[in-house]
Amino acid sequence: MSEKLLMKGNEALAEAAIRAGCKLFFGYPITPQTELAEYMAKQLPKRDGMCLQAESEVSAINMIYGAAATGSRCITSTSSPGVSLMSEGISYIIGSDLPCVLVNVQRGGPGLGGIQPAQSDYNQAIRGLGHGDQHVIVLAPNSVQEMASLTGEAFDLADIYRMPCMILADGALGQMMEPVDFGAHTPREIPAKTWATNGHKNARKHNVVNSLYIAPEELEQTVLDRFERYAEIEEKEVKYDTYLTEDADIVVVAYGITARIAKTAVRMAREQGIKAGLFRPITLWPFPSGELKALSATASAFLSVEMNMGQMLGDVKLAIDCAKPVSHFGRTGGMIPTPDEILVHIKKAVGGDN
Amino acid sequence: MAGILLAGFGGQGILFAGKQLIVAGMKNGKEVSWLPSYGPEMRGGTCNCSVNIDDEPIGSPLVTTPDILLAMNKPSYDKFVSKVAAGGTVVYDSSLVTPDEIRADIKSCGVPATKLANENGFPKLANCIMLGKLMKETGLFDGDYFRESLRAASPKAKPELGEMNAKAFAIGYEYED
């Protein structure tokens, strides 16, 4: 194993991106992800790359659109309000089938909200990153280590499936420091980028990048083709983690930083004789529905825990076809739940008090 | 093993002190995390950081009931001393904090870190003096081991900084009321 370094999550993500061959960063500073842009500004010029601070998130995402069209690995990072501004550009990138990595280090919302950690952009990331029939692969790291290793994976997934991949983190993961090993991600095989609009000295027919299709038959076909790819991703790329779920009566479902806190609560519940387990989706889209459904055969209840008002709750219910009661516990607005609070709700859920 | 909360004014080296704890913990094979308070903090404003050092993977990086509180000013002492877990330890800078109330169920240790730092000609190193007292009173790490870890934390080009940190640490470690 390679040497472990102590880094903030934001810095670890940036370093992992550079190590994955990312040469281009475009972004606009916003708390709590600014260390990421700062790291890129310091490092990329020294490492054969370029970091550019745009005048707004709208510009940054359109710079990503252009950079992605050349086939270069590129990344932008922002926090919640910034993602809303990027929405139009993200949809164009999806419509043009271009790979890139988007980072949302979430803070409390809506509006300017606050600057403390939140997970209240779940619905936006899963369902509404851009207009139109679309999906984006969404990865939810739960440690500084995963901020790094899932970034390498995000670039690979984006390139393999020609679509944006989002890292959905939060302020705590961005700001906290933990040991990180950059050797943890094994790069995957990437198909040749025959679609890229780069220089070719007239060696081939020129490529066109476009998301405008006036004829509805033609547009429908592009969407259908894309959804075939989405089906392949749903089949092959689901990632999740489990802890003590085999014999669990109550399965806590949580992702990101909340999953770690829930894990402590599960351990506390076990010490008190409650058969609790933890299911942690790592890919939020594609959601690990099948794996969760399998647990509904043995578990008697599910508890969805998030730093929001219950945005994943519906996905858990859908995954298990409402076969068992599903409750929600969350803190929002920048508040981080404590293990004790989660334990109270685990007890409620096993008590049948829904 | 321990959840530690370090708190004081911005500029006192709270975040640095917290980082030295996780550096020592990581080198010692422990699981560690460090989470700063972030936002509109500035020099002179309040500042704190949560540190976890454990044998098990860390759950919440946020320390809400610390086993150890390191308080470098009165507002921080007042805000957090009630949160310390029973049987825990509070180490405070007695040149800046005069406790209104001493809890009987926790160990309270004062060290005039700011005064000692000024007297010894390194006014910015009260944080390292505090770490010395913390290590002596809690036994979190062996004193010699931590002092050497602290010494090694300075940039290679400026070994004299590491020397001063180690010296300040020793003053705190050896301080007796």
Short mmCIF file of C-alpha atoms in Angstrom, two decimals:
data_model
loop_
_atom_site.label_atom_id
_atom_site.label_comp_id
_atom_site.label_asym_id
_atom_site.label_seq_id
_atom_site.Cartn_x
_atom_site.Cartn_y
_atom_site.Cartn_z
CA MET A 1 0.00 0.00 0.00
CA SER A 2 1.28 3.45 -0.80
CA GLU A 3 1.91 6.08 1.83
CA LYS A 4 -1.06 7.79 3.46
CA LEU A 5 -1.24 11.57 3.48
CA LEU A 6 -3.34 13.83 5.69
CA MET A 7 -5.48 16.09 3.53
CA LYS A 8 -8.76 17.94 3.54
CA GLY A 9 -11.47 16.27 1.45
CA ASN A 10 -11.52 19.18 -1.01
CA GLU A 11 -7.76 18.93 -1.52
CA ALA A 12 -7.78 15.15 -1.79
CA LEU A 13 -10.46 15.31 -4.48
CA ALA A 14 -8.43 17.87 -6.43
CA GLU A 15 -5.22 15.84 -6.16
CA ALA A 16 -7.05 12.68 -7.24
CA ALA A 17 -8.44 14.52 -10.28
CA ILE A 18 -4.96 15.65 -11.33
CA ARG A 19 -3.63 12.11 -10.84
CA ALA A 20 -6.49 10.83 -13.02
CA GLY A 21 -5.12 12.93 -15.86
CA CYS A 22 -7.41 15.93 -15.47
CA LYS A 23 -5.66 18.96 -16.93
CA LEU A 24 -8.43 21.53 -16.83
CA PHE A 25 -10.37 23.15 -14.00
CA PHE A 26 -12.96 25.88 -14.44
CA GLY A 27 -14.91 27.19 -11.48
CA TYR A 28 -16.00 29.99 -9.27
CA PRO A 29 -15.21 30.15 -5.54
CA ILE A 30 -17.90 29.27 -3.03
CA THR A 31 -17.76 28.02 0.56
CA PRO A 32 -17.35 25.17 1.50
CA GLN A 33 -15.52 23.91 -1.61
CA THR A 34 -13.04 26.76 -2.22
CA GLU A 35 -9.96 24.75 -1.14
CA LEU A 36 -10.59 22.56 -4.18
CA ALA A 37 -10.29 25.47 -6.59
CA GLU A 38 -7.38 26.86 -4.59
CA TYR A 39 -5.51 23.55 -4.83
CA MET A 40 -6.12 23.42 -8.57
CA ALA A 41 -4.90 27.01 -8.97
CA LYS A 42 -1.67 26.14 -7.17
CA GLN A 43 -1.05 22.75 -8.75
CA LEU A 44 -2.41 22.62 -12.31
CA PRO A 45 -0.10 25.26 -13.84
CA LYS A 46 2.89 23.34 -12.42
CA ARG A 47 1.57 20.02 -13.71
CA ASP A 48 0.94 20.69 -17.37
CA GLY A 49 -2.62 21.89 -16.84
CA MET A 50 -4.69 25.01 -16.50
CA CYS A 51 -6.97 26.42 -13.83
CA LEU A 52 -9.27 29.28 -14.70
CA GLN A 53 -11.52 31.23 -12.36
CA ALA A 54 -14.57 32.12 -14.41
CA GLU A 55 -16.70 35.20 -13.73
CA SER A 56 -19.61 33.02 -12.64
CA GLU A 57 -20.78 29.42 -12.43
CA VAL A 58 -22.66 29.93 -15.72
CA SER A 59 -19.38 30.70 -17.47
CA ALA A 60 -17.54 27.90 -15.70
CA ILE A 61 -19.95 25.20 -16.85
CA ASN A 62 -19.88 26.47 -20.43
CA MET A 63 -16.08 26.41 -20.34
CA ILE A 64 -16.40 22.78 -19.21
CA TYR A 65 -18.75 22.19 -22.18
CA GLY A 66 -16.06 23.42 -24.56
CA ALA A 67 -13.21 21.61 -22.83
CA ALA A 68 -15.16 18.34 -22.65
CA ALA A 69 -15.85 18.53 -26.40
CA THR A 70 -12.10 18.29 -27.05
CA GLY A 71 -11.95 14.99 -25.18
CA SER A 72 -9.75 16.41 -22.40
CA ARG A 73 -10.51 15.35 -18.87
CA CYS A 74 -11.99 18.38 -17.11
CA ILE A 75 -13.67 19.15 -13.82
CA THR A 76 -15.65 21.91 -12.13
CA SER A 77 -16.60 22.18 -8.50
CA THR A 78 -19.10 24.29 -6.65
CA SER A 79 -21.54 24.22 -3.78
CA SER A 80 -25.31 24.09 -3.84
CA PRO A 81 -26.34 27.56 -5.17
CA GLY A 82 -23.64 27.23 -7.82
CA VAL A 83 -25.11 23.98 -9.13
CA SER A 84 -28.44 25.72 -9.73
CA LEU A 85 -26.63 28.27 -11.87
CA MET A 86 -24.89 25.51 -13.83
CA SER A 87 -28.09 23.64 -14.57
CA GLU A 88 -28.56 24.82 -18.17
CA GLY A 89 -24.98 24.05 -19.13
CA ILE A 90 -25.14 20.60 -17.56
CA SER A 91 -28.19 19.76 -19.67
CA TYR A 92 -26.37 20.89 -22.84
CA ILE A 93 -23.40 18.70 -21.92
CA ILE A 94 -25.71 15.72 -21.38
CA GLY A 95 -27.48 16.45 -24.67
CA SER A 96 -24.12 16.52 -26.42
CA ASP A 97 -22.97 13.22 -24.84
CA LEU A 98 -19.80 14.69 -23.33
CA PRO A 99 -17.87 13.36 -20.34
CA CYS A 100 -16.86 15.59 -17.43
CA VAL A 101 -16.78 15.50 -13.65
CA LEU A 102 -18.97 17.84 -11.59
CA VAL A 103 -18.48 18.30 -7.86
CA ASN A 104 -21.12 19.56 -5.43
CA VAL A 105 -19.81 20.10 -1.89
CA GLN A 106 -23.29 20.66 -0.52
CA ARG A 107 -24.33 23.37 1.93
CA GLY A 108 -27.70 24.16 3.46
CA GLY A 109 -30.46 25.56 1.23
CA PRO A 110 -32.71 26.72 -0.32
CA GLY A 111 -31.55 30.08 -1.59
CA LEU A 112 -28.17 31.29 -0.41
CA GLY A 113 -29.00 29.15 2.61
CA GLY A 114 -26.00 28.65 4.84
CA ILE A 115 -22.48 27.33 4.57
CA GLN A 116 -22.68 24.31 6.88
CA PRO A 117 -22.91 20.71 5.58
CA ALA A 118 -26.17 19.43 4.03
CA GLN A 119 -27.49 16.75 1.69
CA SER A 120 -30.46 18.72 0.51
CA ASP A 121 -29.45 18.64 -3.16
CA TYR A 122 -30.18 14.90 -3.46
CA ASN A 123 -33.29 15.43 -5.56
CA GLN A 124 -31.55 17.98 -7.73
CA ALA A 125 -28.64 15.62 -8.37
CA ILE A 126 -30.75 12.53 -9.00
CA ARG A 127 -33.71 14.02 -10.81
CA GLY A 128 -33.10 17.56 -11.92
CA LEU A 129 -29.52 18.45 -12.69
CA GLY A 130 -30.70 19.68 -16.05
CA HIS A 131 -33.89 19.91 -18.06
CA GLY A 132 -34.98 17.14 -20.40
CA ASP A 133 -35.00 13.34 -20.18
CA GLN A 134 -31.66 12.76 -18.55
CA HIS A 135 -29.53 11.15 -15.87
CA VAL A 136 -26.12 11.85 -14.48
CA ILE A 137 -24.09 9.25 -12.60
CA VAL A 138 -23.98 10.42 -8.97
CA LEU A 139 -21.36 9.13 -6.53
CA ALA A 140 -21.60 9.78 -2.78
CA PRO A 141 -18.24 9.50 -0.96
CA ASN A 142 -18.28 9.03 2.82
CA SER A 143 -14.66 9.79 3.69
CA VAL A 144 -11.67 11.77 2.52
CA GLN A 145 -10.37 8.47 1.13
CA GLU A 146 -13.46 8.10 -1.05
CA MET A 147 -13.33 11.77 -2.06
CA ALA A 148 -10.09 10.69 -3.76
CA SER A 149 -10.83 7.17 -4.98
CA LEU A 150 -14.33 7.93 -6.29
CA THR A 151 -12.92 10.87 -8.24
CA GLY A 152 -10.70 8.55 -10.28
CA GLU A 153 -13.74 6.33 -10.78
CA ALA A 154 -15.89 9.33 -11.78
CA PHE A 155 -13.53 10.26 -14.61
CA ASP A 156 -13.49 6.65 -15.84
CA LEU A 157 -17.29 6.33 -15.72
CA ALA A 158 -17.74 9.67 -17.48
CA ASP A 159 -15.40 8.63 -20.29
CA ILE A 160 -16.78 5.10 -20.65
CA TYR A 161 -20.41 6.23 -20.87
CA ARG A 162 -19.84 9.69 -22.41
CA MET A 163 -21.79 11.60 -19.80
CA PRO A 164 -21.21 13.85 -16.79
CA CYS A 165 -20.52 12.18 -13.48
CA MET A 166 -21.20 14.07 -10.26
CA ILE A 167 -19.46 13.70 -6.92
CA LEU A 168 -22.13 14.62 -4.37
CA ALA A 169 -20.22 15.52 -1.21
CA ASP A 170 -20.98 17.93 1.62
CA GLY A 171 -19.24 20.64 3.64
CA ALA A 172 -18.02 18.25 6.32
CA LEU A 173 -16.34 15.92 3.81
CA GLY A 174 -14.84 18.91 2.02
CA GLN A 175 -13.45 20.53 5.16
CA MET A 176 -12.37 17.56 7.23
CA MET A 177 -8.89 16.11 7.21
CA GLU A 178 -8.25 12.35 7.21
CA PRO A 179 -5.55 10.04 5.89
CA VAL A 180 -5.79 9.31 2.16
CA ASP A 181 -4.06 6.77 -0.08
CA PHE A 182 -4.00 7.80 -3.74
CA GLY A 183 -3.19 4.29 -4.88
CA ALA A 184 -6.63 3.00 -3.88
CA HIS A 185 -8.29 3.53 -7.28
CA THR A 186 -7.42 1.21 -10.15
CA PRO A 187 -7.96 3.02 -13.47
CA ARG A 188 -10.30 1.33 -15.96
CA GLU A 189 -9.92 0.87 -19.68
CA ILE A 190 -11.20 3.92 -21.54
CA PRO A 191 -12.55 3.66 -25.12
CA ALA A 192 -10.89 5.86 -27.78
CA LYS A 193 -12.52 9.30 -28.00
CA THR A 194 -13.32 9.16 -31.70
CA TRP A 195 -16.03 11.80 -31.20
CA ALA A 196 -13.71 14.53 -29.87
CA THR A 197 -13.53 17.84 -31.70
CA ASN A 198 -9.75 18.12 -31.58
CA GLY A 199 -7.22 18.92 -34.29
CA HIS A 200 -6.75 16.17 -36.90
CA LYS A 201 -5.15 17.91 -39.93
CA ASN A 202 -8.06 16.85 -42.16
CA ALA A 203 -7.30 13.18 -41.51
CA ARG A 204 -10.98 12.42 -40.97
CA LYS A 205 -14.44 13.88 -41.34
CA HIS A 206 -14.86 16.62 -38.73
CA ASN A 207 -16.85 15.85 -35.60
CA VAL A 208 -19.80 17.98 -34.50
CA VAL A 209 -20.86 18.60 -30.92
CA ASN A 210 -24.47 19.64 -30.65
CA SER A 211 -27.55 19.26 -28.50
CA LEU A 212 -30.09 20.83 -30.90
CA TYR A 213 -32.33 18.49 -32.92
CA ILE A 214 -35.26 20.27 -34.52
CA ALA A 215 -36.84 17.12 -35.95
CA PRO A 216 -38.64 15.33 -33.09
CA GLU A 217 -38.01 11.89 -34.63
CA GLU A 218 -34.30 12.57 -34.55
CA LEU A 219 -34.34 13.98 -31.01
CA GLU A 220 -36.40 11.06 -29.75
CA GLN A 221 -33.83 8.66 -31.18
CA THR A 222 -30.94 10.42 -29.40
CA VAL A 223 -32.83 10.17 -26.10
CA LEU A 224 -33.68 6.49 -26.69
CA ASP A 225 -30.02 5.75 -27.48
CA ARG A 226 -28.96 7.52 -24.30
CA PHE A 227 -31.49 5.57 -22.21
CA GLU A 228 -30.06 2.32 -23.58
CA ARG A 229 -26.75 3.42 -22.12
CA TYR A 230 -28.49 4.34 -18.86
CA ALA A 231 -29.94 0.82 -18.68
CA GLU A 232 -26.45 -0.61 -19.11
CA ILE A 233 -25.18 1.61 -16.28
CA GLU A 234 -28.05 0.53 -14.01
CA GLU A 235 -27.09 -3.05 -14.71
CA LYS A 236 -23.31 -2.77 -14.36
CA GLU A 237 -22.32 0.19 -12.24
CA VAL A 238 -24.34 0.06 -9.02
CA LYS A 239 -22.12 0.49 -5.95
CA TYR A 240 -23.11 0.09 -2.33
CA ASP A 241 -21.78 -1.03 1.02
CA THR A 242 -23.42 -2.97 3.84
CA TYR A 243 -22.72 -3.34 7.54
CA LEU A 244 -24.39 -6.06 9.65
CA THR A 245 -27.41 -6.27 7.33
CA GLU A 246 -27.52 -10.10 7.06
CA ASP A 247 -29.54 -10.62 10.23
CA ALA A 248 -30.82 -7.05 10.67
CA ASP A 249 -34.40 -6.38 11.78
CA ILE A 250 -33.98 -2.69 11.11
CA VAL A 251 -31.94 -1.51 8.14
CA VAL A 252 -30.74 2.08 8.23
CA VAL A 253 -30.23 3.51 4.74
CA ALA A 254 -27.81 6.42 4.57
CA TYR A 255 -25.11 7.77 2.25
CA GLY A 256 -22.14 10.12 2.51
CA ILE A 257 -21.13 11.56 5.86
CA THR A 258 -24.50 10.59 7.36
CA ALA A 259 -23.75 6.91 6.72
CA ARG A 260 -20.73 7.09 9.03
CA ILE A 261 -22.77 8.62 11.82
CA ALA A 262 -25.50 6.03 11.22
CA LYS A 263 -22.86 3.29 11.44
CA THR A 264 -21.95 4.46 14.95
CA ALA A 265 -25.68 4.44 15.82
CA VAL A 266 -26.03 0.90 14.42
CA ARG A 267 -23.11 -0.22 16.59
CA MET A 268 -24.74 1.39 19.65
CA ALA A 269 -28.06 -0.31 18.83
CA ARG A 270 -26.32 -3.71 18.55
CA GLU A 271 -24.74 -3.16 21.98
CA GLN A 272 -28.28 -2.70 23.31
CA GLY A 273 -29.45 -5.92 21.67
CA ILE A 274 -31.23 -4.33 18.71
CA LYS A 275 -30.49 -6.09 15.42
CA ALA A 276 -29.67 -3.03 13.34
CA GLY A 277 -27.75 -2.87 10.08
CA LEU A 278 -26.61 -0.21 7.63
CA PHE A 279 -27.11 -0.08 3.86
CA ARG A 280 -25.02 2.62 2.19
CA PRO A 281 -25.69 3.53 -1.44
CA ILE A 282 -22.43 4.72 -3.02
CA THR A 283 -24.03 5.34 -6.40
CA LEU A 284 -27.15 7.45 -5.81
CA TRP A 285 -27.89 7.15 -9.52
CA PRO A 286 -28.03 4.35 -10.39
CA PHE A 287 -29.73 3.66 -7.05
CA PRO A 288 -29.02 0.17 -5.62
CA SER A 289 -32.70 -0.77 -5.67
CA GLY A 290 -32.31 -4.50 -6.28
CA GLU A 291 -29.84 -4.94 -3.43
CA LEU A 292 -32.10 -3.03 -1.08
CA LYS A 293 -35.14 -5.02 -2.17
CA ALA A 294 -33.33 -8.24 -1.31
CA LEU A 295 -33.02 -7.01 2.28
CA SER A 296 -36.77 -6.44 2.56
CA ALA A 297 -37.16 -10.24 2.72
CA THR A 298 -35.33 -10.38 6.06
CA ALA A 299 -35.66 -6.92 7.61
CA SER A 300 -38.86 -5.81 9.32
CA ALA A 301 -38.35 -2.05 8.91
CA PHE A 302 -36.20 0.53 7.15
CA LEU A 303 -35.03 3.93 8.38
CA SER A 304 -33.77 6.45 5.84
CA VAL A 305 -31.37 8.98 7.39
CA GLU A 306 -30.19 12.09 5.57
CA MET A 307 -29.21 15.69 6.14
CA ASN A 308 -32.44 16.85 4.50
CA MET A 309 -36.20 16.49 4.94
CA GLY A 310 -36.47 13.04 3.38
CA GLN A 311 -35.46 13.28 -0.27
CA MET A 312 -34.25 9.65 -0.53
CA LEU A 313 -37.25 8.26 1.38
CA GLY A 314 -39.31 7.72 -1.79
CA ASP A 315 -36.45 5.89 -3.51
CA VAL A 316 -36.17 3.48 -0.57
CA LYS A 317 -39.94 2.85 -0.61
CA LEU A 318 -39.87 2.27 -4.38
CA ALA A 319 -36.87 -0.03 -4.13
CA ILE A 320 -38.63 -2.35 -1.67
CA ASP A 321 -42.09 -1.91 -3.23
CA CYS A 322 -43.30 -0.60 0.16
CA ALA A 323 -43.02 -4.21 1.39
CA LYS A 324 -41.96 -3.02 4.85
CA PRO A 325 -42.49 0.24 6.76
CA VAL A 326 -39.95 2.94 5.88
CA SER A 327 -39.45 5.97 8.10
CA HIS A 328 -37.22 9.00 7.78
CA PHE A 329 -35.01 10.90 10.16
CA GLY A 330 -33.08 13.96 9.10
CA ARG A 331 -31.52 17.20 10.17
CA THR A 332 -31.35 20.02 7.69
CA GLY A 333 -30.14 23.57 7.15
CA GLY A 334 -26.54 22.69 8.01
CA MET A 335 -27.19 20.62 11.14
CA ILE A 336 -25.36 17.29 11.46
CA PRO A 337 -27.31 14.48 13.17
CA THR A 338 -25.72 12.79 16.18
CA PRO A 339 -25.50 9.01 16.68
CA ASP A 340 -27.79 9.35 19.73
CA GLU A 341 -30.51 11.03 17.67
CA ILE A 342 -30.33 8.30 15.05
CA LEU A 343 -30.44 5.63 17.77
CA VAL A 344 -33.71 7.11 19.09
CA HIS A 345 -35.23 6.72 15.61
CA ILE A 346 -33.86 3.18 15.22
CA LYS A 347 -35.67 2.30 18.45
CA LYS A 348 -38.86 3.98 17.25
CA ALA A 349 -38.69 2.07 13.98
CA VAL A 350 -38.28 -1.35 15.63
CA GLY A 351 -41.03 -0.46 18.09
CA GLY A 352 -43.39 -0.18 15.13
CA ASP A 353 -44.01 3.47 15.95
CA ASN A 354 -43.87 4.94 12.50
CA MET B 1 -9.97 6.22 22.09
CA ALA B 2 -10.84 9.94 22.32
CA GLY B 3 -12.98 12.71 20.92
CA ILE B 4 -11.18 15.99 21.44
CA LEU B 5 -12.50 19.52 21.05
CA LEU B 6 -10.01 22.37 20.75
CA ALA B 7 -11.38 25.89 21.01
CA GLY B 8 -10.18 29.45 21.34
CA PHE B 9 -9.65 32.66 19.39
CA GLY B 10 -8.69 32.59 15.73
CA GLY B 11 -4.92 33.15 15.56
CA GLN B 12 -4.07 31.12 18.68
CA GLY B 13 -3.15 28.08 16.61
CA ILE B 14 -6.16 25.95 17.49
CA LEU B 15 -6.33 24.29 14.07
CA PHE B 16 -2.56 23.69 14.07
CA ALA B 17 -2.74 22.08 17.51
CA GLY B 18 -5.60 19.85 16.35
CA LYS B 19 -3.68 18.82 13.26
CA GLN B 20 -0.64 17.82 15.34
CA LEU B 21 -2.87 15.43 17.30
CA ILE B 22 -4.04 13.61 14.17
CA VAL B 23 -0.54 13.56 12.68
CA ALA B 24 0.69 11.81 15.83
CA GLY B 25 -2.35 9.52 15.78
CA MET B 26 -1.92 8.54 12.14
CA LYS B 27 1.80 7.81 12.60
CA ASN B 28 0.79 5.68 15.57
CA GLY B 29 -1.56 3.57 13.40
CA LYS B 30 -4.80 5.07 14.73
CA GLU B 31 -7.92 6.10 12.83
CA VAL B 32 -8.10 9.90 12.88
CA SER B 33 -10.27 12.79 11.72
CA TRP B 34 -10.02 16.58 12.02
CA LEU B 35 -12.91 18.93 11.31
CA PRO B 36 -12.58 22.69 11.69
CA SER B 37 -15.38 25.11 12.36
CA TYR B 38 -15.49 27.06 9.15
CA GLY B 39 -17.23 30.13 7.88
CA PRO B 40 -16.92 33.77 8.86
CA GLU B 41 -14.03 33.04 11.24
CA MET B 42 -11.22 35.54 11.43
CA ARG B 43 -8.26 36.46 13.60
CA GLY B 44 -9.69 37.37 16.99
CA GLY B 45 -13.01 35.60 16.37
CA THR B 46 -13.84 32.25 17.92
CA CYS B 47 -12.50 29.11 16.34
CA ASN B 48 -12.69 25.43 17.15
CA CYS B 49 -11.92 22.04 15.72
CA SER B 50 -13.09 18.48 16.36
CA VAL B 51 -10.48 15.73 16.51
CA ASN B 52 -11.13 12.00 16.73
CA ILE B 53 -8.41 9.47 17.49
CA ASP B 54 -9.65 5.91 17.69
CA ASP B 55 -8.90 2.25 17.08
CA GLU B 56 -12.20 1.87 15.17
CA PRO B 57 -13.06 3.76 11.95
CA ILE B 58 -14.38 7.22 12.86
CA GLY B 59 -18.15 7.73 12.66
CA SER B 60 -19.13 11.35 13.06
CA PRO B 61 -16.22 13.73 12.57
CA LEU B 62 -18.10 16.24 14.71
CA VAL B 63 -17.25 15.96 18.41
CA THR B 64 -20.34 16.88 20.44
CA THR B 65 -19.42 15.28 23.81
CA PRO B 66 -15.63 15.55 24.01
CA ASP B 67 -13.54 13.30 26.21
CA ILE B 68 -10.97 16.06 26.20
CA LEU B 69 -11.59 19.80 25.87
CA LEU B 70 -8.72 22.18 25.22
CA ALA B 71 -10.02 25.72 25.89
CA MET B 72 -7.86 28.73 25.13
CA ASN B 73 -10.34 31.47 26.02
CA LYS B 74 -13.22 32.15 28.35
CA PRO B 75 -16.06 32.07 25.77
CA SER B 76 -14.88 28.65 24.59
CA TYR B 77 -14.57 27.32 28.13
CA ASP B 78 -18.04 28.59 29.01
CA LYS B 79 -19.58 27.24 25.82
CA PHE B 80 -18.10 23.76 25.88
CA VAL B 81 -17.23 22.73 29.44
CA SER B 82 -20.78 21.50 30.09
CA LYS B 83 -20.51 19.23 27.02
CA VAL B 84 -17.45 17.30 28.26
CA ALA B 85 -18.24 13.62 28.92
CA ALA B 86 -18.29 12.62 32.59
CA GLY B 87 -14.85 11.38 33.53
CA GLY B 88 -13.32 13.54 30.80
CA THR B 89 -10.66 16.22 31.04
CA VAL B 90 -10.62 19.95 30.41
CA VAL B 91 -7.30 21.72 29.89
CA TYR B 92 -7.60 25.50 29.88
CA ASP B 93 -5.30 28.49 29.57
CA SER B 94 -5.49 29.89 33.09
CA SER B 95 -3.97 33.20 32.03
CA LEU B 96 -7.13 33.83 29.93
CA VAL B 97 -9.75 31.67 31.65
CA THR B 98 -10.91 31.99 35.24
CA PRO B 99 -13.58 29.30 35.51
CA ASP B 100 -16.86 30.38 37.12
CA GLU B 101 -17.59 26.77 37.80
CA ILE B 102 -15.40 23.71 38.14
CA ARG B 103 -17.21 20.45 37.34
CA ALA B 104 -16.60 17.78 39.96
CA ASP B 105 -17.12 14.90 37.52
CA ILE B 106 -14.31 15.88 35.15
CA LYS B 107 -10.62 16.57 35.59
CA SER B 108 -9.86 20.31 35.35
CA CYS B 109 -6.32 21.40 34.55
CA GLY B 110 -5.24 25.00 34.16
CA VAL B 111 -1.93 26.11 32.71
CA PRO B 112 -1.06 29.81 32.18
CA ALA B 113 -0.03 29.07 28.60
CA THR B 114 -0.21 32.59 27.22
CA LYS B 115 1.79 33.98 30.16
CA LEU B 116 4.42 31.25 29.90
CA ALA B 117 4.66 31.73 26.15
CA ASN B 118 5.25 35.46 26.56
CA GLU B 119 7.82 34.96 29.34
CA ASN B 120 9.76 32.51 27.21
CA GLY B 121 9.88 34.75 24.18
CA PHE B 122 7.55 32.80 21.89
CA PRO B 123 4.18 34.52 22.36
CA LYS B 124 2.61 32.56 19.47
CA LEU B 125 3.32 29.14 20.95
CA ALA B 126 0.78 29.05 23.79
CA ASN B 127 -0.94 26.31 21.75
CA CYS B 128 2.10 24.03 22.03
CA ILE B 129 2.31 24.68 25.79
CA MET B 130 -1.36 23.67 26.00
CA LEU B 131 -0.60 20.46 24.08
CA GLY B 132 2.16 19.69 26.60
CA LYS B 133 -0.24 20.00 29.51
CA LEU B 134 -2.90 18.00 27.65
CA MET B 135 -0.47 15.16 27.02
CA LYS B 136 0.75 15.14 30.63
CA GLU B 137 -2.76 15.09 32.09
CA THR B 138 -4.45 12.68 29.66
CA GLY B 139 -1.61 10.41 28.56
CA LEU B 140 -3.16 10.48 25.07
CA PHE B 141 0.31 9.86 23.61
CA ASP B 142 3.69 9.31 25.22
CA GLY B 143 5.22 12.74 25.90
CA ASP B 144 8.53 12.05 24.14
CA TYR B 145 6.78 10.51 21.14
CA PHE B 146 4.45 13.48 20.72
CA ARG B 147 7.23 16.04 21.24
CA GLU B 148 9.26 14.48 18.43
CA SER B 149 6.20 14.30 16.19
CA LEU B 150 5.60 18.00 16.86
CA ARG B 151 9.24 18.81 16.18
CA ALA B 152 9.04 17.03 12.82
CA ALA B 153 5.96 19.02 11.77
CA SER B 154 7.90 22.18 10.89
CA PRO B 155 9.01 22.77 7.31
CA LYS B 156 12.40 21.17 6.53
CA ALA B 157 13.82 24.56 5.61
CA LYS B 158 12.95 25.97 9.04
CA PRO B 159 13.99 23.38 11.65
CA GLU B 160 14.26 26.14 14.27
CA LEU B 161 10.44 26.37 14.31
CA GLY B 162 10.22 22.70 15.26
CA GLU B 163 12.78 23.28 18.00
CA MET B 164 10.69 26.10 19.46
CA ASN B 165 7.49 24.03 19.26
CA ALA B 166 9.21 21.16 21.07
CA LYS B 167 10.54 23.53 23.73
CA ALA B 168 7.10 25.07 24.28
CA PHE B 169 5.58 21.58 24.49
CA ALA B 170 8.11 20.62 27.17
CA ILE B 171 7.25 23.72 29.22
CA GLY B 172 3.58 22.72 29.24
CA TYR B 173 4.38 19.08 29.92
CA GLU B 174 6.57 19.88 32.91
CA TYR B 175 4.41 22.66 34.36
CA GLU B 176 3.24 22.13 37.95
CA ASP B 177 0.77 24.35 39.78
#
